[in-house]
PDB file of C-alpha atoms and ligand atoms in Angstrom:
ATOM      1  CA  MET A 253     -12.660  31.779  38.800  1.00 78.00           C
ATOM      2  CA  ASP A 254     -15.606  34.083  38.066  1.00 87.00           C
ATOM      3  CA  ILE A 255     -16.245  33.885  34.332  1.00 88.00           C
ATOM      4  CA  GLN A 256     -16.892  37.641  34.122  1.00 89.00           C
ATOM      5  CA  ASN A 257     -13.351  38.158  35.363  1.00 93.00           C
ATOM      6  CA  ILE A 258     -12.085  36.494  32.202  1.00 94.00           C
ATOM      7  CA  PHE A 259     -13.614  39.266  30.084  1.00 94.00           C
ATOM      8  CA  ILE A 260     -12.000  41.893  32.294  1.00 94.00           C
ATOM      9  CA  ARG A 261      -8.651  40.076  31.993  1.00 95.00           C
ATOM     10  CA  ASN A 262      -9.138  39.877  28.236  1.00 95.00           C
ATOM     11  CA  LYS A 263      -9.674  43.649  27.992  1.00 95.00           C
ATOM     12  CA  ASN A 264      -6.536  44.219  30.059  1.00 96.00           C
ATOM     13  CA  TRP A 265      -4.604  41.844  27.803  1.00 95.00           C
ATOM     14  CA  VAL A 266      -5.740  43.701  24.674  1.00 96.00           C
ATOM     15  CA  ALA A 267      -4.730  47.009  26.289  1.00 96.00           C
ATOM     16  CA  ASP A 268      -1.289  45.641  27.253  1.00 96.00           C
ATOM     17  CA  LYS A 269      -0.590  44.172  23.822  1.00 94.00           C
ATOM     18  CA  THR A 270      -1.716  47.345  22.026  1.00 95.00           C
ATOM     19  CA  LYS A 271       0.422  49.466  24.333  1.00 96.00           C
ATOM     20  CA  GLN A 272       3.494  47.333  23.532  1.00 94.00           C
ATOM     21  CA  ASP A 273       2.763  47.301  19.810  1.00 93.00           C
ATOM     22  CA  PRO A 274      -0.082  49.349  18.280  1.00 94.00           C
ATOM     23  CA  ASP A 275      -0.066  47.031  15.214  1.00 92.00           C
ATOM     24  CA  PHE A 276      -0.152  43.811  17.253  1.00 92.00           C
ATOM     25  CA  PHE A 277      -3.686  42.742  16.273  1.00 93.00           C
ATOM     26  CA  LYS A 278      -3.340  44.036  12.722  1.00 91.00           C
ATOM     27  CA  ASN A 279      -0.303  41.783  12.279  1.00 89.00           C
ATOM     28  CA  LEU A 280      -1.911  38.897  14.174  1.00 89.00           C
ATOM     29  CA  SER A 281      -4.997  38.897  11.979  1.00 88.00           C
ATOM     30  CA  SER A 282      -3.108  38.993   8.676  1.00 87.00           C
ATOM     31  CA  ASP A 283      -1.968  35.349   8.594  1.00 84.00           C
ATOM     32  CA  GLN A 284      -0.204  32.644  10.585  1.00 85.00           C
ATOM     33  CA  ALA A 285       3.185  31.179   9.748  1.00 90.00           C
ATOM     34  CA  PRO A 286       4.251  29.015  12.691  1.00 93.00           C
ATOM     35  CA  LYS A 287       7.231  26.755  12.080  1.00 95.00           C
ATOM     36  CA  ILE A 288       6.516  24.385  14.975  1.00 97.00           C
ATOM     37  CA  LEU A 289       3.680  21.945  15.603  1.00 98.00           C
ATOM     38  CA  TYR A 290       3.273  21.212  19.325  1.00 98.00           C
ATOM     39  CA  ILE A 291       1.308  18.150  20.438  1.00 98.00           C
ATOM     40  CA  GLY A 292       0.779  18.184  24.190  1.00 98.00           C
ATOM     41  CA  CYS A 293      -1.471  17.152  27.052  1.00 98.00           C
ATOM     42  CA  SER A 294      -4.736  18.957  27.871  1.00 97.00           C
ATOM     43  CA  ASP A 295      -3.639  19.251  31.509  1.00 95.00           C
ATOM     44  CA  SER A 296      -4.409  22.775  32.770  1.00 94.00           C
ATOM     45  CA  ARG A 297      -0.968  23.048  34.388  1.00 93.00           C
ATOM     46  CA  VAL A 298       0.915  22.586  31.129  1.00 93.00           C
ATOM     47  CA  ALA A 299       0.496  25.970  29.445  1.00 93.00           C
ATOM     48  CA  ALA A 300       2.194  25.318  26.115  1.00 93.00           C
ATOM     49  CA  GLU A 301       2.979  28.851  24.941  1.00 94.00           C
ATOM     50  CA  GLU A 302       3.753  30.195  28.389  1.00 94.00           C
ATOM     51  CA  LEU A 303       6.271  27.505  29.349  1.00 94.00           C
ATOM     52  CA  MET A 304       8.064  27.909  26.013  1.00 95.00           C
ATOM     53  CA  GLY A 305       8.109  31.681  26.287  1.00 95.00           C
ATOM     54  CA  VAL A 306       6.405  32.161  22.928  1.00 94.00           C
ATOM     55  CA  GLY A 307       3.431  34.247  21.895  1.00 89.00           C
ATOM     56  CA  PRO A 308       0.420  34.141  19.581  1.00 91.00           C
ATOM     57  CA  GLY A 309       1.349  33.041  16.062  1.00 91.00           C
ATOM     58  CA  ASP A 310       4.511  31.182  17.079  1.00 94.00           C
ATOM     59  CA  ILE A 311       3.321  27.572  17.380  1.00 96.00           C
ATOM     60  CA  PHE A 312       0.478  25.432  16.014  1.00 97.00           C
ATOM     61  CA  VAL A 313      -1.028  23.469  18.907  1.00 97.00           C
ATOM     62  CA  HIS A 314      -2.890  20.210  19.371  1.00 98.00           C
ATOM     63  CA  ARG A 315      -3.742  18.990  22.858  1.00 98.00           C
ATOM     64  CA  ASN A 316      -5.519  15.934  24.165  1.00 97.00           C
ATOM     65  CA  ILE A 317      -5.398  13.663  27.208  1.00 97.00           C
ATOM     66  CA  ALA A 318      -1.824  12.373  27.595  1.00 97.00           C
ATOM     67  CA  ASN A 319      -0.533  13.857  24.286  1.00 98.00           C
ATOM     68  CA  MET A 320      -1.580  10.888  22.166  1.00 97.00           C
ATOM     69  CA  VAL A 321      -1.115  10.474  18.412  1.00 98.00           C
ATOM     70  CA  SER A 322      -3.553   7.894  17.113  1.00 95.00           C
ATOM     71  CA  ALA A 323      -3.980   7.067  13.439  1.00 94.00           C
ATOM     72  CA  LEU A 324      -7.730   6.729  14.095  1.00 94.00           C
ATOM     73  CA  ASP A 325      -8.012  10.195  15.653  1.00 96.00           C
ATOM     74  CA  LEU A 326      -9.254  12.350  12.783  1.00 97.00           C
ATOM     75  CA  SER A 327      -8.629  15.523  14.765  1.00 97.00           C
ATOM     76  CA  CYS A 328      -4.953  14.784  15.475  1.00 98.00           C
ATOM     77  CA  MET A 329      -4.316  13.434  11.958  1.00 97.00           C
ATOM     78  CA  SER A 330      -5.939  16.547  10.437  1.00 98.00           C
ATOM     79  CA  VAL A 331      -3.782  18.812  12.590  1.00 98.00           C
ATOM     80  CA  ILE A 332      -0.619  16.999  11.465  1.00 98.00           C
ATOM     81  CA  ASN A 333      -1.745  17.077   7.832  1.00 97.00           C
ATOM     82  CA  TYR A 334      -2.571  20.797   7.920  1.00 98.00           C
ATOM     83  CA  ALA A 335       0.547  21.779   9.848  1.00 98.00           C
ATOM     84  CA  VAL A 336       2.932  19.753   7.681  1.00 98.00           C
ATOM     85  CA  ASN A 337       1.406  20.207   4.224  1.00 96.00           C
ATOM     86  CA  HIS A 338      -0.098  23.703   4.420  1.00 96.00           C
ATOM     87  CA  LEU A 339       1.687  25.606   7.175  1.00 96.00           C
ATOM     88  CA  LYS A 340       4.935  23.823   6.232  1.00 97.00           C
ATOM     89  CA  VAL A 341       6.163  23.456   9.800  1.00 97.00           C
ATOM     90  CA  ASN A 342       9.659  22.018  10.009  1.00 96.00           C
ATOM     91  CA  ARG A 343       9.522  20.753  13.607  1.00 97.00           C
ATOM     92  CA  VAL A 344       6.949  18.526  15.278  1.00 98.00           C
ATOM     93  CA  ILE A 345       7.172  18.311  19.068  1.00 98.00           C
ATOM     94  CA  VAL A 346       5.386  15.779  21.243  1.00 98.00           C
ATOM     95  CA  CYS A 347       5.517  17.072  24.819  1.00 98.00           C
ATOM     96  CA  GLY A 348       4.479  14.967  27.804  1.00 98.00           C
ATOM     97  CA  HIS A 349       4.697  15.920  31.461  1.00 98.00           C
ATOM     98  CA  TYR A 350       5.382  14.293  34.811  1.00 97.00           C
ATOM     99  CA  ASN A 351       2.308  13.785  37.021  1.00 97.00           C
ATOM    100  CA  CYS A 352       0.172  13.169  33.933  1.00 97.00           C
ATOM    101  CA  GLY A 353      -3.289  12.053  35.100  1.00 95.00           C
ATOM    102  CA  GLY A 354      -3.979  10.273  31.809  1.00 95.00           C
ATOM    103  CA  VAL A 355      -0.898   8.068  32.156  1.00 96.00           C
ATOM    104  CA  ARG A 356      -1.661   7.505  35.840  1.00 95.00           C
ATOM    105  CA  ALA A 357      -5.202   6.338  34.961  1.00 94.00           C
ATOM    106  CA  ALA A 358      -3.810   3.969  32.324  1.00 93.00           C
ATOM    107  CA  MET A 359      -1.564   2.340  34.954  1.00 92.00           C
ATOM    108  CA  ILE A 360      -4.592   1.368  37.044  1.00 90.00           C
ATOM    109  CA  PRO A 361      -6.317  -1.775  35.720  1.00 86.00           C
ATOM    110  CA  GLU A 362      -9.826  -0.412  36.049  1.00 89.00           C
ATOM    111  CA  ASP A 363     -12.872   0.016  33.811  1.00 90.00           C
ATOM    112  CA  LEU A 364     -13.103   3.745  33.116  1.00 90.00           C
ATOM    113  CA  GLY A 365     -15.971   3.632  30.630  1.00 91.00           C
ATOM    114  CA  LEU A 366     -15.646   5.997  27.680  1.00 90.00           C
ATOM    115  CA  LEU A 367     -11.981   6.603  28.524  1.00 91.00           C
ATOM    116  CA  ASN A 368     -11.105   2.921  27.989  1.00 91.00           C
ATOM    117  CA  PRO A 369     -10.313   3.049  24.249  1.00 92.00           C
ATOM    118  CA  TRP A 370      -8.218   6.184  24.734  1.00 94.00           C
ATOM    119  CA  LEU A 371      -6.295   4.789  27.694  1.00 94.00           C
ATOM    120  CA  ARG A 372      -5.817   1.522  25.841  1.00 94.00           C
ATOM    121  CA  ASN A 373      -3.261   3.297  23.644  1.00 95.00           C
ATOM    122  CA  ILE A 374      -1.211   4.103  26.735  1.00 96.00           C
ATOM    123  CA  ARG A 375      -1.716   0.591  28.098  1.00 95.00           C
ATOM    124  CA  ASP A 376      -0.332  -0.667  24.779  1.00 96.00           C
ATOM    125  CA  VAL A 377       2.790   1.429  25.404  1.00 96.00           C
ATOM    126  CA  TYR A 378       3.123  -0.311  28.772  1.00 96.00           C
ATOM    127  CA  ARG A 379       2.755  -3.704  27.085  1.00 96.00           C
ATOM    128  CA  LEU A 380       5.421  -2.829  24.505  1.00 96.00           C
ATOM    129  CA  HIS A 381       7.868  -1.860  27.257  1.00 96.00           C
ATOM    130  CA  LYS A 382       6.654  -4.257  29.964  1.00 96.00           C
ATOM    131  CA  ASN A 383      10.069  -5.810  30.663  1.00 97.00           C
ATOM    132  CA  GLU A 384      11.738  -2.471  31.300  1.00 97.00           C
ATOM    133  CA  LEU A 385       8.842  -1.041  33.302  1.00 97.00           C
ATOM    134  CA  ASP A 386       8.347  -4.148  35.444  1.00 96.00           C
ATOM    135  CA  SER A 387      12.051  -4.074  36.371  1.00 97.00           C
ATOM    136  CA  ILE A 388      11.625  -0.660  38.050  1.00 97.00           C
ATOM    137  CA  ASP A 389      10.880  -1.068  41.768  1.00 95.00           C
ATOM    138  CA  SER A 390       9.811   2.476  42.578  1.00 96.00           C
ATOM    139  CA  GLU A 391       6.197   3.155  41.549  1.00 95.00           C
ATOM    140  CA  GLN A 392       7.012   6.850  41.035  1.00 96.00           C
ATOM    141  CA  LYS A 393       9.999   6.067  38.775  1.00 97.00           C
ATOM    142  CA  LYS A 394       7.934   3.535  36.840  1.00 96.00           C
ATOM    143  CA  TYR A 395       5.219   6.178  36.370  1.00 96.00           C
ATOM    144  CA  GLU A 396       7.756   8.736  35.131  1.00 97.00           C
ATOM    145  CA  ARG A 397       9.389   6.236  32.804  1.00 97.00           C
ATOM    146  CA  LEU A 398       6.006   5.315  31.273  1.00 97.00           C
ATOM    147  CA  ILE A 399       5.384   9.034  30.677  1.00 98.00           C
ATOM    148  CA  GLU A 400       8.727   9.228  28.827  1.00 97.00           C
ATOM    149  CA  LEU A 401       8.120   6.023  26.855  1.00 97.00           C
ATOM    150  CA  ASN A 402       4.656   7.262  25.925  1.00 97.00           C
ATOM    151  CA  VAL A 403       6.180  10.420  24.436  1.00 97.00           C
ATOM    152  CA  GLN A 404       8.666   8.251  22.528  1.00 96.00           C
ATOM    153  CA  GLU A 405       5.889   6.035  21.138  1.00 96.00           C
ATOM    154  CA  GLN A 406       3.759   9.022  20.152  1.00 97.00           C
ATOM    155  CA  CYS A 407       6.786  10.457  18.313  1.00 96.00           C
ATOM    156  CA  ILE A 408       7.025   7.142  16.478  1.00 94.00           C
ATOM    157  CA  ASN A 409       3.322   7.438  15.619  1.00 95.00           C
ATOM    158  CA  VAL A 410       4.004  10.897  14.158  1.00 96.00           C
ATOM    159  CA  ILE A 411       6.916   9.485  12.150  1.00 92.00           C
ATOM    160  CA  LYS A 412       4.691   6.686  10.805  1.00 92.00           C
ATOM    161  CA  THR A 413       2.518   9.193   8.922  1.00 93.00           C
ATOM    162  CA  ALA A 414       3.077   9.623   5.195  1.00 90.00           C
ATOM    163  CA  ASP A 415       2.899  13.444   5.461  1.00 93.00           C
ATOM    164  CA  VAL A 416       5.781  13.553   7.940  1.00 93.00           C
ATOM    165  CA  GLN A 417       7.905  11.091   5.953  1.00 90.00           C
ATOM    166  CA  ARG A 418       7.429  13.119   2.769  1.00 91.00           C
ATOM    167  CA  ALA A 419       8.274  16.381   4.551  1.00 94.00           C
ATOM    168  CA  TYR A 420      11.403  14.779   6.037  1.00 91.00           C
ATOM    169  CA  LEU A 421      12.608  13.772   2.573  1.00 89.00           C
ATOM    170  CA  SER A 422      11.676  17.025   0.847  1.00 92.00           C
ATOM    171  CA  ARG A 423      12.703  19.628   3.437  1.00 93.00           C
ATOM    172  CA  GLY A 424      14.228  17.927   6.479  1.00 93.00           C
ATOM    173  CA  LEU A 425      11.295  18.117   8.923  1.00 95.00           C
ATOM    174  CA  THR A 426      12.179  16.524  12.257  1.00 94.00           C
ATOM    175  CA  VAL A 427      10.224  15.151  15.242  1.00 96.00           C
ATOM    176  CA  HIS A 428      11.182  15.819  18.866  1.00 96.00           C
ATOM    177  CA  GLY A 429      10.070  14.275  22.163  1.00 97.00           C
ATOM    178  CA  TRP A 430      10.048  16.495  25.234  1.00 98.00           C
ATOM    179  CA  ILE A 431       8.949  16.230  28.847  1.00 98.00           C
ATOM    180  CA  PHE A 432       7.737  19.180  30.891  1.00 97.00           C
ATOM    181  CA  ASN A 433       9.097  18.579  34.394  1.00 97.00           C
ATOM    182  CA  ILE A 434       6.160  19.926  36.351  1.00 96.00           C
ATOM    183  CA  HIS A 435       8.202  19.822  39.593  1.00 95.00           C
ATOM    184  CA  THR A 436      10.857  22.239  38.330  1.00 97.00           C
ATOM    185  CA  GLY A 437       9.265  23.971  35.342  1.00 96.00           C
ATOM    186  CA  TYR A 438      12.055  22.891  33.007  1.00 97.00           C
ATOM    187  CA  LEU A 439      11.601  21.265  29.607  1.00 97.00           C
ATOM    188  CA  VAL A 440      13.674  18.114  29.073  1.00 97.00           C
ATOM    189  CA  ASP A 441      14.610  16.916  25.598  1.00 97.00           C
ATOM    190  CA  LEU A 442      14.409  13.102  25.428  1.00 96.00           C
ATOM    191  CA  ASN A 443      16.797  13.286  22.438  1.00 94.00           C
ATOM    192  CA  ILE A 444      14.767  10.891  20.375  1.00 90.00           C
ATOM    193  CA  ASP A 445      16.807   9.715  17.420  1.00 87.00           C
ATOM    194  CA  PHE A 446      14.449  10.652  14.580  1.00 83.00           C
ATOM    195  CA  LYS A 447      16.625   9.204  11.812  1.00 82.00           C
ATOM    196  CA  ALA A 448      17.239   5.890  13.582  1.00 85.00           C
ATOM    197  CA  ILE A 449      13.522   5.444  14.256  1.00 83.00           C
ATOM    198  CA  LEU A 450      12.628   6.278  10.685  1.00 80.00           C
ATOM    199  CA  ASN A 451      15.201   3.844   9.336  1.00 81.00           C
ATOM    200  CA  GLY A 452      14.040   1.197  11.797  1.00 81.00           C
ATOM    201  CA  ILE A 453      10.357   1.404  10.923  1.00 79.00           C
ATOM    202  CA  ARG A 454      10.608   2.198   7.218  1.00 74.00           C
ATOM    203  CA  GLU A 455      10.512  -1.468   6.280  1.00 74.00           C
ATOM    204  CA  ILE A 456       7.031  -1.744   7.804  1.00 78.00           C
ATOM    205  CA  TYR A 457       5.596   1.791   7.619  1.00 75.00           C
ATOM    206  CA  HIS A 458       7.243   2.851   4.366  1.00 69.00           C
ATOM    207  CA  LEU A 459       4.674   5.327   3.119  1.00 68.00           C
ATOM    208  CA  GLU A 460       6.412   8.139   1.320  1.00 64.00           C
ATOM    209  CA  ASN A 461       5.606   8.583  -2.358  1.00 58.00           C
ATOM    210  CA  PRO A 462       7.367  10.710  -4.943  1.00 46.00           C
ATOM    211  CA  LEU A 463       6.171  14.323  -4.653  1.00 46.00           C
TER     212      LEU A 463
HETATM  213 ZN1   ZN B 609      -1.269  14.925  31.169  1.00 78.73          ZN
END
């Protein structure tokens, strides 16, 4: 794509939005009040707002390779902190997708240089669920299951944070794991049992303090 075309497309977009609503940019610039934090993959095919049918101002977004939530990732932790404590979102969504290159790379036992520490988090998910994954004969099904389990584990990582636990107790914030089925375009809810996970891990990751 010619980069100059992007500026032409941008002008057309501004014209379209202003035609639909003359106050669109006045309202957009006033403030943001999204109620959803979306954590997804950087993959160019997974267009977060577009696939959810939402527009500017509707969701707070964090994206990285394979939608990871690492306690050592200052960027991701800051996004969660800001979204939960300041924007007061009441839903956190971790959304993975089939055909995820990051998960595929993690399944190949190969030295990938700078990517190694990042992919190690996904390899850890494999290790945690090795029995289940090794029992799947089809490589494609195993790949898809690891993508789902990775979303589940990243949801658990979100739930481990003190900010999320406090917001759950004070206003009922919940965490959701989704998959974008890139073959069909549909979102699939993995129906992760937020309460059961929280109860299960509280003994170890019990972080909430009185407000
Ligand atoms: Zn991906």
